[in-house]
Structure formats: C-alpha cells, structure tokens
Short mmCIF file of C-alpha atoms and ligand atoms in Angstrom, two decimals:
data_model
loop_
_atom_site.label_atom_id
_atom_site.label_comp_id
_atom_site.label_asym_id
_atom_site.label_seq_id
_atom_site.Cartn_x
_atom_site.Cartn_y
_atom_site.Cartn_z
CA MET A 1348 25.43 10.11 -59.70
CA ILE A 1349 27.76 9.15 -56.80
CA LEU A 1350 28.61 5.89 -55.84
CA ILE A 1351 28.46 5.31 -51.87
CA THR A 1352 30.33 2.12 -51.06
CA GLY A 1353 29.23 1.16 -47.59
CA GLY A 1354 26.09 3.46 -47.61
CA ALA A 1355 24.18 1.06 -45.50
CA GLY A 1356 26.55 1.86 -42.62
CA TYR A 1357 26.33 4.53 -40.00
CA ILE A 1358 28.49 7.19 -41.49
CA GLY A 1359 27.46 6.18 -45.47
CA SER A 1360 23.72 6.43 -44.64
CA HIS A 1361 23.81 9.76 -43.23
CA VAL A 1362 26.03 11.05 -46.35
CA ASN A 1363 23.57 9.49 -48.54
CA LYS A 1364 20.74 11.52 -47.09
CA ALA A 1365 22.62 14.75 -47.06
CA LEU A 1366 23.57 14.13 -50.60
CA HIS A 1367 20.00 13.68 -51.70
CA LYS A 1368 18.93 16.88 -49.79
CA LYS A 1369 21.58 18.68 -52.01
CA GLY A 1370 20.03 17.30 -55.20
CA TYR A 1371 22.49 14.51 -55.78
CA ASP A 1372 21.58 11.07 -57.36
CA THR A 1373 23.29 8.34 -55.42
CA ILE A 1374 24.06 4.48 -55.81
CA VAL A 1375 24.68 2.49 -52.57
CA LEU A 1376 26.89 -0.28 -52.86
CA ASP A 1377 26.86 -2.47 -49.30
CA ASN A 1378 27.24 -6.12 -48.59
CA LEU A 1379 25.12 -5.84 -45.31
CA SER A 1380 27.90 -7.46 -43.33
CA HIS A 1381 27.43 -4.62 -40.75
CA GLY A 1382 25.15 -2.20 -42.55
CA HIS A 1383 21.34 -2.35 -42.74
CA GLU A 1384 19.00 -2.32 -45.81
CA TYR A 1385 16.53 -0.24 -43.97
CA ALA A 1386 19.16 2.67 -43.54
CA VAL A 1387 19.24 2.92 -47.30
CA LYS A 1388 16.29 5.33 -47.74
CA TRP A 1389 17.65 7.12 -50.84
CA GLY A 1390 18.84 6.40 -54.09
CA GLU A 1391 19.57 2.81 -55.49
CA PHE A 1392 20.74 -0.03 -53.59
CA ILE A 1393 23.19 -3.04 -54.85
CA GLU A 1394 23.87 -5.73 -52.40
CA GLY A 1395 27.52 -6.79 -53.23
CA ASP A 1396 31.06 -6.97 -51.91
CA LEU A 1397 34.05 -4.93 -53.19
CA SER A 1398 36.05 -7.84 -54.00
CA ASP A 1399 33.49 -8.75 -56.69
CA SER A 1400 35.08 -7.10 -59.82
CA ASP A 1401 32.37 -8.25 -61.90
CA LEU A 1402 29.86 -6.51 -59.94
CA LEU A 1403 32.21 -3.17 -59.69
CA LYS A 1404 32.60 -3.38 -63.63
CA SER A 1405 28.79 -3.69 -64.39
CA ILE A 1406 28.21 -0.83 -62.07
CA PHE A 1407 30.79 1.46 -63.50
CA ASN A 1408 29.37 0.43 -66.96
CA SER A 1409 25.80 0.73 -66.31
CA TYR A 1410 25.85 4.21 -64.56
CA ASP A 1411 27.12 7.63 -64.98
CA ILE A 1412 29.21 7.66 -62.01
CA GLN A 1413 30.89 11.30 -60.99
CA GLY A 1414 32.85 10.23 -58.09
CA VAL A 1415 32.98 7.58 -55.34
CA MET A 1416 32.61 8.07 -51.75
CA HIS A 1417 34.17 4.97 -49.87
CA PHE A 1418 33.03 4.14 -46.56
CA ALA A 1419 32.96 0.01 -47.02
CA ALA A 1420 35.32 -1.02 -44.23
CA PHE A 1421 35.52 -2.99 -40.82
CA THR A 1422 35.67 -0.07 -38.16
CA SER A 1423 36.30 -1.79 -34.78
CA VAL A 1424 39.81 -1.29 -33.05
CA SER A 1425 39.58 -4.18 -30.71
CA GLU A 1426 38.33 -6.51 -33.56
CA SER A 1427 41.28 -5.47 -35.84
CA ILE A 1428 43.58 -6.52 -32.82
CA GLU A 1429 42.07 -9.97 -32.66
CA PHE A 1430 41.71 -10.39 -36.57
CA PRO A 1431 44.42 -8.02 -38.20
CA VAL A 1432 44.57 -9.99 -41.56
CA MET A 1433 40.74 -9.75 -41.91
CA TYR A 1434 41.11 -6.11 -41.50
CA PHE A 1435 43.89 -5.53 -44.13
CA LYS A 1436 41.99 -7.79 -46.54
CA ASN A 1437 38.71 -5.99 -46.32
CA ASN A 1438 40.04 -2.41 -45.77
CA TYR A 1439 43.10 -2.43 -48.21
CA LYS A 1440 42.89 -5.30 -50.32
CA ASN A 1441 39.13 -4.44 -51.18
CA THR A 1442 39.80 -0.72 -51.62
CA LEU A 1443 42.66 -1.66 -54.11
CA ASN A 1444 40.22 -3.55 -56.11
CA LEU A 1445 37.85 -0.74 -56.35
CA PHE A 1446 40.71 1.41 -57.61
CA LYS A 1447 41.65 -0.95 -60.13
CA ASN A 1448 38.13 -0.81 -61.42
CA MET A 1449 37.55 2.82 -61.10
CA GLU A 1450 40.67 3.37 -63.26
CA ILE A 1451 39.43 0.99 -65.92
CA ALA A 1452 36.14 2.90 -65.99
CA ASN A 1453 37.98 6.46 -66.04
CA ILE A 1454 36.65 7.58 -62.59
CA ASN A 1455 38.99 10.05 -61.01
CA LYS A 1456 37.16 11.60 -58.03
CA PHE A 1457 37.38 9.79 -54.71
CA ILE A 1458 36.44 10.71 -51.26
CA PHE A 1459 38.14 8.54 -48.61
CA SER A 1460 36.68 7.76 -45.02
CA SER A 1461 39.70 7.90 -42.90
CA THR A 1462 40.34 8.16 -39.14
CA ALA A 1463 41.89 9.86 -36.35
CA ALA A 1464 43.29 6.37 -35.41
CA LEU A 1465 46.31 7.07 -37.86
CA TYR A 1466 47.83 9.34 -35.44
CA GLY A 1467 48.19 6.57 -32.86
CA ASN A 1468 49.34 8.26 -29.55
CA PRO A 1469 49.74 11.94 -30.82
CA GLU A 1470 53.01 13.58 -29.97
CA SER A 1471 50.89 16.84 -29.60
CA ILE A 1472 47.30 18.06 -29.08
CA PRO A 1473 45.48 19.45 -30.61
CA ILE A 1474 46.25 17.15 -33.80
CA THR A 1475 46.91 18.95 -36.95
CA GLU A 1476 47.24 17.17 -40.41
CA LYS A 1477 50.80 17.53 -40.08
CA ASN A 1478 51.14 15.44 -36.84
CA LYS A 1479 53.28 12.22 -37.44
CA LEU A 1480 51.16 9.37 -38.64
CA ASN A 1481 51.74 6.43 -36.24
CA PRO A 1482 48.59 4.11 -35.66
CA ILE A 1483 48.88 1.65 -32.99
CA ASN A 1484 46.39 -0.69 -34.16
CA PRO A 1485 45.59 -2.85 -37.47
CA TYR A 1486 42.42 -0.96 -38.18
CA GLY A 1487 44.39 2.39 -38.16
CA LYS A 1488 47.12 0.77 -40.26
CA SER A 1489 45.00 -0.61 -42.60
CA LYS A 1490 43.58 2.96 -43.21
CA LEU A 1491 46.85 4.36 -43.50
CA MET A 1492 48.06 1.87 -46.26
CA VAL A 1493 45.16 3.16 -48.36
CA GLU A 1494 45.95 6.83 -47.55
CA LYS A 1495 49.47 6.05 -48.65
CA ILE A 1496 48.31 4.54 -52.01
CA LEU A 1497 46.01 7.47 -52.63
CA GLU A 1498 48.76 9.82 -52.25
CA GLN A 1499 50.87 8.02 -55.02
CA LYS A 1500 47.86 7.76 -57.09
CA SER A 1501 47.15 11.28 -57.17
CA LYS A 1502 51.03 12.21 -57.99
CA GLU A 1503 51.06 9.85 -61.00
CA LYS A 1504 51.29 12.37 -64.08
CA SER A 1505 49.52 9.63 -66.28
CA ASN A 1506 46.20 9.82 -64.43
CA ASP A 1507 44.14 12.77 -63.49
CA PHE A 1508 43.15 11.12 -60.14
CA ASN A 1509 42.09 13.57 -57.39
CA TYR A 1510 41.07 12.60 -53.87
CA ILE A 1511 40.38 14.14 -50.50
CA SER A 1512 40.76 11.73 -47.30
CA LEU A 1513 38.59 12.87 -44.32
CA ARG A 1514 40.04 11.83 -40.89
CA TYR A 1515 37.05 11.50 -38.64
CA PHE A 1516 37.61 11.80 -34.79
CA ASN A 1517 34.71 10.19 -32.82
CA ALA A 1518 31.64 10.05 -35.10
CA SER A 1519 28.41 10.11 -32.81
CA GLY A 1520 24.86 11.24 -32.72
CA ALA A 1521 21.88 10.57 -35.20
CA ASP A 1522 19.92 12.33 -37.90
CA PRO A 1523 17.48 14.86 -36.03
CA ASP A 1524 14.98 13.48 -38.22
CA LEU A 1525 15.39 10.08 -36.70
CA GLU A 1526 15.16 8.43 -40.31
CA ILE A 1527 18.45 6.81 -39.53
CA GLY A 1528 21.14 6.74 -36.76
CA GLU A 1529 23.87 4.37 -35.04
CA ASP A 1530 23.01 0.79 -35.10
CA HIS A 1531 26.14 -1.32 -34.63
CA ASN A 1532 25.91 -5.20 -33.85
CA PRO A 1533 27.80 -5.62 -31.70
CA GLU A 1534 27.96 -2.05 -30.40
CA THR A 1535 31.18 -1.10 -29.11
CA HIS A 1536 30.89 2.65 -28.94
CA LEU A 1537 30.93 4.66 -25.68
CA ILE A 1538 27.70 6.85 -26.26
CA PRO A 1539 25.42 4.11 -27.56
CA LEU A 1540 26.61 1.61 -24.84
CA THR A 1541 26.13 4.28 -22.18
CA LEU A 1542 22.53 5.07 -23.45
CA ASP A 1543 22.04 1.12 -23.54
CA ALA A 1544 22.58 1.37 -20.02
CA ALA A 1545 20.12 4.20 -19.55
CA ILE A 1546 17.32 2.49 -21.27
CA GLY A 1547 17.86 -0.79 -19.28
CA LYS A 1548 19.17 -2.94 -22.26
CA ARG A 1549 22.41 -3.44 -20.33
CA GLU A 1550 23.03 -3.23 -16.49
CA LYS A 1551 25.96 -0.63 -16.56
CA ILE A 1552 28.60 0.86 -18.69
CA ALA A 1553 32.26 -0.24 -17.87
CA ILE A 1554 34.90 2.81 -17.69
CA PHE A 1555 37.96 1.13 -19.71
CA GLY A 1556 40.63 2.62 -17.37
CA ASN A 1557 40.85 5.26 -14.97
CA ASP A 1558 44.66 5.72 -14.78
CA TYR A 1559 45.31 7.49 -18.11
CA ASN A 1560 47.42 10.73 -18.22
CA THR A 1561 44.28 12.99 -18.17
CA PRO A 1562 42.63 15.39 -15.50
CA ASP A 1563 40.15 12.75 -14.19
CA GLY A 1564 42.17 9.52 -15.40
CA THR A 1565 39.62 8.33 -18.37
CA CYS A 1566 40.27 8.79 -21.95
CA ILE A 1567 39.47 12.00 -23.90
CA ARG A 1568 37.96 12.14 -27.38
CA ASP A 1569 36.61 14.57 -29.60
CA TYR A 1570 33.07 13.80 -30.41
CA ILE A 1571 31.77 15.07 -33.74
CA HIS A 1572 28.13 14.98 -35.00
CA VAL A 1573 27.51 12.60 -37.73
CA CYS A 1574 25.57 14.95 -39.74
CA ASP A 1575 28.39 17.50 -39.63
CA LEU A 1576 30.72 14.57 -40.72
CA ALA A 1577 27.99 14.11 -43.79
CA GLN A 1578 28.31 18.01 -44.67
CA ALA A 1579 31.98 17.78 -44.85
CA HIS A 1580 31.72 14.96 -47.68
CA ILE A 1581 29.72 17.23 -49.67
CA ASN A 1582 31.84 20.12 -49.08
CA ALA A 1583 34.83 17.94 -49.97
CA PHE A 1584 33.36 16.39 -53.30
CA GLU A 1585 32.34 20.21 -54.40
CA TYR A 1586 35.89 21.20 -53.64
CA LEU A 1587 37.16 18.51 -55.69
CA GLN A 1588 34.89 19.42 -58.63
CA GLU A 1589 35.36 23.22 -58.51
CA ASN A 1590 39.30 22.85 -58.38
CA PHE A 1591 39.79 19.65 -60.55
CA GLU A 1592 41.54 21.52 -63.36
CA ASN A 1593 43.92 23.30 -60.66
CA SER A 1594 44.81 19.85 -59.24
CA ASP A 1595 48.04 21.30 -57.58
CA ASP A 1596 46.05 22.91 -54.96
CA ILE A 1597 43.91 19.95 -54.34
CA LYS A 1598 47.16 17.89 -53.86
CA GLU A 1599 48.09 20.42 -51.38
CA ASN A 1600 44.86 19.83 -49.76
CA SER A 1601 43.90 16.32 -49.96
CA VAL A 1602 43.73 15.17 -46.25
CA PHE A 1603 41.64 17.01 -43.56
CA ASN A 1604 40.51 16.24 -39.89
CA LEU A 1605 37.07 16.43 -38.88
CA GLY A 1606 36.40 17.29 -35.30
CA ASN A 1607 34.83 19.77 -32.84
CA GLY A 1608 38.16 20.68 -31.46
CA ASN A 1609 36.76 19.89 -27.76
CA GLY A 1610 37.87 17.02 -25.75
CA PHE A 1611 35.50 15.03 -23.53
CA SER A 1612 36.54 12.25 -20.89
CA VAL A 1613 34.72 9.15 -20.83
CA LYS A 1614 33.38 10.32 -17.29
CA GLU A 1615 32.22 13.59 -18.74
CA VAL A 1616 30.36 11.47 -21.50
CA ILE A 1617 28.59 9.42 -19.07
CA ASP A 1618 27.73 12.39 -17.20
CA THR A 1619 26.29 14.29 -20.01
CA CYS A 1620 24.25 11.03 -20.97
CA GLU A 1621 22.93 11.07 -17.50
CA LYS A 1622 21.82 14.80 -17.76
CA ILE A 1623 20.20 14.23 -21.11
CA THR A 1624 18.48 11.19 -20.31
CA LYS A 1625 17.65 12.10 -16.82
CA LYS A 1626 18.52 8.81 -15.66
CA GLU A 1627 21.08 7.50 -13.17
CA ILE A 1628 23.39 5.16 -15.08
CA ASN A 1629 25.34 2.47 -13.19
CA LYS A 1630 29.04 2.54 -13.88
CA GLU A 1631 32.09 0.61 -13.06
CA ILE A 1632 35.87 1.04 -13.45
CA ALA A 1633 37.21 -2.07 -15.85
CA ASN A 1634 40.58 -2.52 -17.21
CA ARG A 1635 42.17 -0.69 -19.92
CA ARG A 1636 40.98 -1.65 -23.41
CA GLU A 1637 43.87 -2.63 -25.68
CA GLY A 1638 44.81 0.13 -28.35
CA ASP A 1639 43.16 3.16 -26.81
CA PRO A 1640 45.25 6.56 -26.91
CA ASP A 1641 44.92 8.70 -23.73
CA ILE A 1642 43.81 11.85 -25.77
CA LEU A 1643 42.61 12.52 -29.19
CA ILE A 1644 41.58 16.09 -30.00
CA ALA A 1645 41.42 17.61 -33.60
CA ASP A 1646 42.49 20.84 -34.95
CA SER A 1647 39.96 20.97 -37.77
CA LYS A 1648 41.13 24.76 -39.32
CA LYS A 1649 41.91 23.21 -42.36
CA ALA A 1650 38.52 21.84 -43.10
CA ILE A 1651 36.97 24.96 -41.76
CA ASN A 1652 39.03 27.26 -43.94
CA VAL A 1653 39.48 25.46 -47.06
CA LEU A 1654 36.24 23.27 -47.08
CA ASN A 1655 34.37 25.86 -45.67
CA TRP A 1656 33.00 23.61 -43.02
CA LYS A 1657 31.26 24.84 -39.94
CA PRO A 1658 30.17 22.12 -37.45
CA LYS A 1659 26.39 22.75 -36.39
CA PHE A 1660 26.15 20.26 -33.65
CA ASN A 1661 29.11 21.96 -31.57
CA SER A 1662 28.14 20.74 -28.40
CA LEU A 1663 28.38 17.49 -26.62
CA ASP A 1664 24.64 18.15 -25.23
CA LYS A 1665 23.53 18.66 -28.82
CA ILE A 1666 25.34 15.37 -30.04
CA VAL A 1667 23.87 13.23 -27.15
CA GLU A 1668 20.23 14.69 -27.68
CA THR A 1669 20.05 13.44 -31.12
CA ALA A 1670 21.70 10.04 -30.26
CA TRP A 1671 19.29 9.50 -27.28
CA LYS A 1672 16.15 10.34 -29.30
CA TRP A 1673 17.19 7.85 -31.86
CA HIS A 1674 18.08 5.18 -29.37
CA LYS A 1675 14.79 5.54 -27.71
CA LYS A 1676 13.37 5.05 -31.21
CA LEU A 1677 15.69 2.01 -32.02
CA ASN A 1678 14.79 0.18 -28.83
CA ARG A 1679 11.21 1.34 -28.55
CA ASN A 1680 10.30 -2.67 -27.79
CA ILE A 1681 12.33 -2.74 -24.69
N1 UFG B 2627 34.88 3.11 -23.62
C1 UFG B 2627 34.66 2.88 -22.41
N2 UFG B 2627 33.56 1.88 -22.08
C2 UFG B 2627 32.84 1.22 -23.14
C3 UFG B 2627 33.33 1.59 -24.51
C4 UFG B 2627 34.03 2.90 -24.79
O1 UFG B 2627 35.23 3.26 -21.30
O2 UFG B 2627 32.25 0.46 -22.97
C5 UFG B 2627 35.86 4.38 -23.92
C6 UFG B 2627 37.05 3.86 -24.63
O3 UFG B 2627 37.97 2.90 -24.00
C7 UFG B 2627 37.53 5.08 -25.41
C8 UFG B 2627 36.22 5.88 -25.23
O4 UFG B 2627 35.36 5.35 -24.60
O5 UFG B 2627 38.50 5.78 -24.41
C9 UFG B 2627 35.65 6.03 -26.68
O6 UFG B 2627 35.49 4.81 -27.39
P1 UFG B 2627 34.90 4.30 -28.61
O7 UFG B 2627 34.89 2.96 -28.77
O8 UFG B 2627 33.24 4.98 -28.65
O9 UFG B 2627 35.56 4.90 -29.72
P2 UFG B 2627 37.22 5.03 -30.14
O10 UFG B 2627 37.73 6.27 -29.63
O11 UFG B 2627 37.75 3.96 -29.62
O12 UFG B 2627 37.11 4.91 -31.59
C10 UFG B 2627 36.29 5.71 -32.67
C11 UFG B 2627 36.16 5.01 -33.83
C12 UFG B 2627 37.40 4.62 -34.22
C13 UFG B 2627 38.44 5.56 -34.75
C14 UFG B 2627 38.52 6.37 -33.32
C15 UFG B 2627 39.25 7.75 -33.72
O13 UFG B 2627 35.26 3.86 -33.36
O14 UFG B 2627 37.11 3.92 -35.74
O15 UFG B 2627 37.30 6.78 -32.93
O16 UFG B 2627 39.32 8.64 -32.66
F1 UFG B 2627 39.56 5.00 -35.02
#
C-alpha cells in the first residue's frame, strides 16, 4: 500500500488514479484545506493533518505501507510572499513530522513533490538538475529545505532511506476521462483562469507583465500534463523498488526535472486557449506579479533516460484540450 499525502489535491489525485490503474492499493491523507473529497475516488481516505503525530502513528501501525508519496503542501507563489511563515510551517515543519513518524515505523521509500521554483531565475536554459538552486520566493525556499533534509537523510549510513524528488514545471491539463482535474480555490494559474474568461466566469485574463526578457515580452513556461506527471511518480517508485539494494545508484539519481522541454509565453498560451475553445478571450496587460522568473524550460533527459519516462501529452494543444473539457464539466452550471 502507498500513502499519498495531499491525495485530494490536483496532482495527488491524478497520481492516486494512475497508481490504481497499475494495481496499487493506496491510502490518501488530506486535511481538505485545498483538496476536495470528491477527488479521492480510489483507495481509502483519511481526513487529517501532517502535524498530527498520533494520526500518523496510527496510520503507519494499521496499514502495511511500502512507501510515501508526499504532495501535501501550500503551492501558491504569491501567497507564500504574503505569508512566508505559514509556508515554512506547512511545507517544511510538517514534512519533518512526517519523516519522524516514517522513521519510527521504518518506512524508507519516499517520493517528493518538488518544483521548478527551486531554480529561481535560472542562469541557463534549458534547466538541468545541475543548475544552481536559488529560489526567489518562500514557496520555492520551503521546498528546497525539504530537498536538503532528504539529501542528508539518504546519506546517513544508519538508515536505508531512499527517495526521489520530482521537480515539476507547470502542471496543467486534466484526466482525459474527466473524473478529476484542476480545481483550485482561489485559482491563480494561467490556463484555468484563461478558460474562466472563455467560459464567461470572469471578464478577462490579465497578462502579468509584457516587458520580460522574452521575444513577446511575456513570461515563458514549460507546461506539462498532470497525467504525465502522475506516470513519472509510478516510474520513480518502481525505480526505487528495483534499485533499493543498489542504493548508490539511487543516491546518484534522486532528483529529476519533469517538463516537456518546450516553452510557451503567456500570450501563446492565451492564443492556444482561444484556438481550442473557439472563443475570443478578453485580455489586458497588467503589472508584473512579484516572484515570476522570465523563462523556465526543463531539460528532462534524466527522467527520460533513467526513469524511462515519456510524456504523452507533448503539445500545448493536447494539454489545453483536456483542461477545457474538464473546465466545462466543472463549470457546467454557468
Ligand atoms: N499569469 C498571468 N496572468 C494570470 C496568471 C498567471 O499572466 O492571471 C502568468 C504568470 O505571471 C506566469 C505564467 O502566467 O508568468 C504562469 O503562471 P502560473 O501561475 O500558471 O504558474 P507559475 O509559473 O507561477 O507557477 C507554477 C506553479 C508553481 C511552480 C511553478 C514552477 O504554480 O507551484 O509553476 O514553474 F513553482
């Protein structure tokens, strides 16, 4: 059985579905501060918080858990700038509590939901795992602190702890069966907000800055489908299992970027949304949003080679198509 913390959230719920399709049993732990109970359609669900040691102990004692996939975290860059301490408490301190209880229960396989925000304003593009880590917001810093602890933990000779940290670029799209999808409240991400404008839920989409150092002046991001991210978690877990005895290999290969390797500007994303929805979308140029790097594009060769990972939704059209279908379902009463 695999424990998925934050499995009621956007990425965690897609991973839960993918694990079930592959025959794994899962248990989801989520405090529902941002996730949705409706999104836990597979496995068992326990509502609770990672700060609750008694709950963690009872879960680890009651179930035969082979490994933990850890998604539970706050994920908004702008919110993290406003409430940094809240981010360090939830994303870092609560993760330490999870580690403590995993250690007591002798659970030693861990997959971490990390982020491209670790790279800050990258010194070179595309970004490899060797790029300098220099997060420019508290969200990225809180995730980097967890990665640093993971590195230390896995080096300690006394325990046979192994982990893989997956650094996502811009997670997007939805389950093609439309059972689950992106449903943040409040929503802050470009694609769902643009689709809100297409569906009439909001008047327009604001383009946060058109004076970046990019060809059209708007920020460039690498959008990666959430189902491709989900598949990478399964590949990573199986890699950990297969190579556990040979843990030096895993220690060499514990961190992976996950992106498509293509960059799209904010304007290009909005154009694609107009094409897929066949609607004209109102847009306006607004001020820059604090904490946004100009360009983030992944080099994911390591995941492709070592984890045998191959993104299937390898075009922005395919990503926006699934996002749009889900968006219409989610907002069918509008
Ligand atoms: N943007 C707009 N208008 C909006 C919303 C976003 O112009 O209304 C722009 C942003 O400024 C940015 C781009 O669209 O340039 C993408 O923004 P998102 O909010 O969709 O995503 P981010 O790139 O800010 O962040 C996402 C995740 C983070 C992660 C980061 C790493 O939400 O958790 O990717 O690449 F750290």
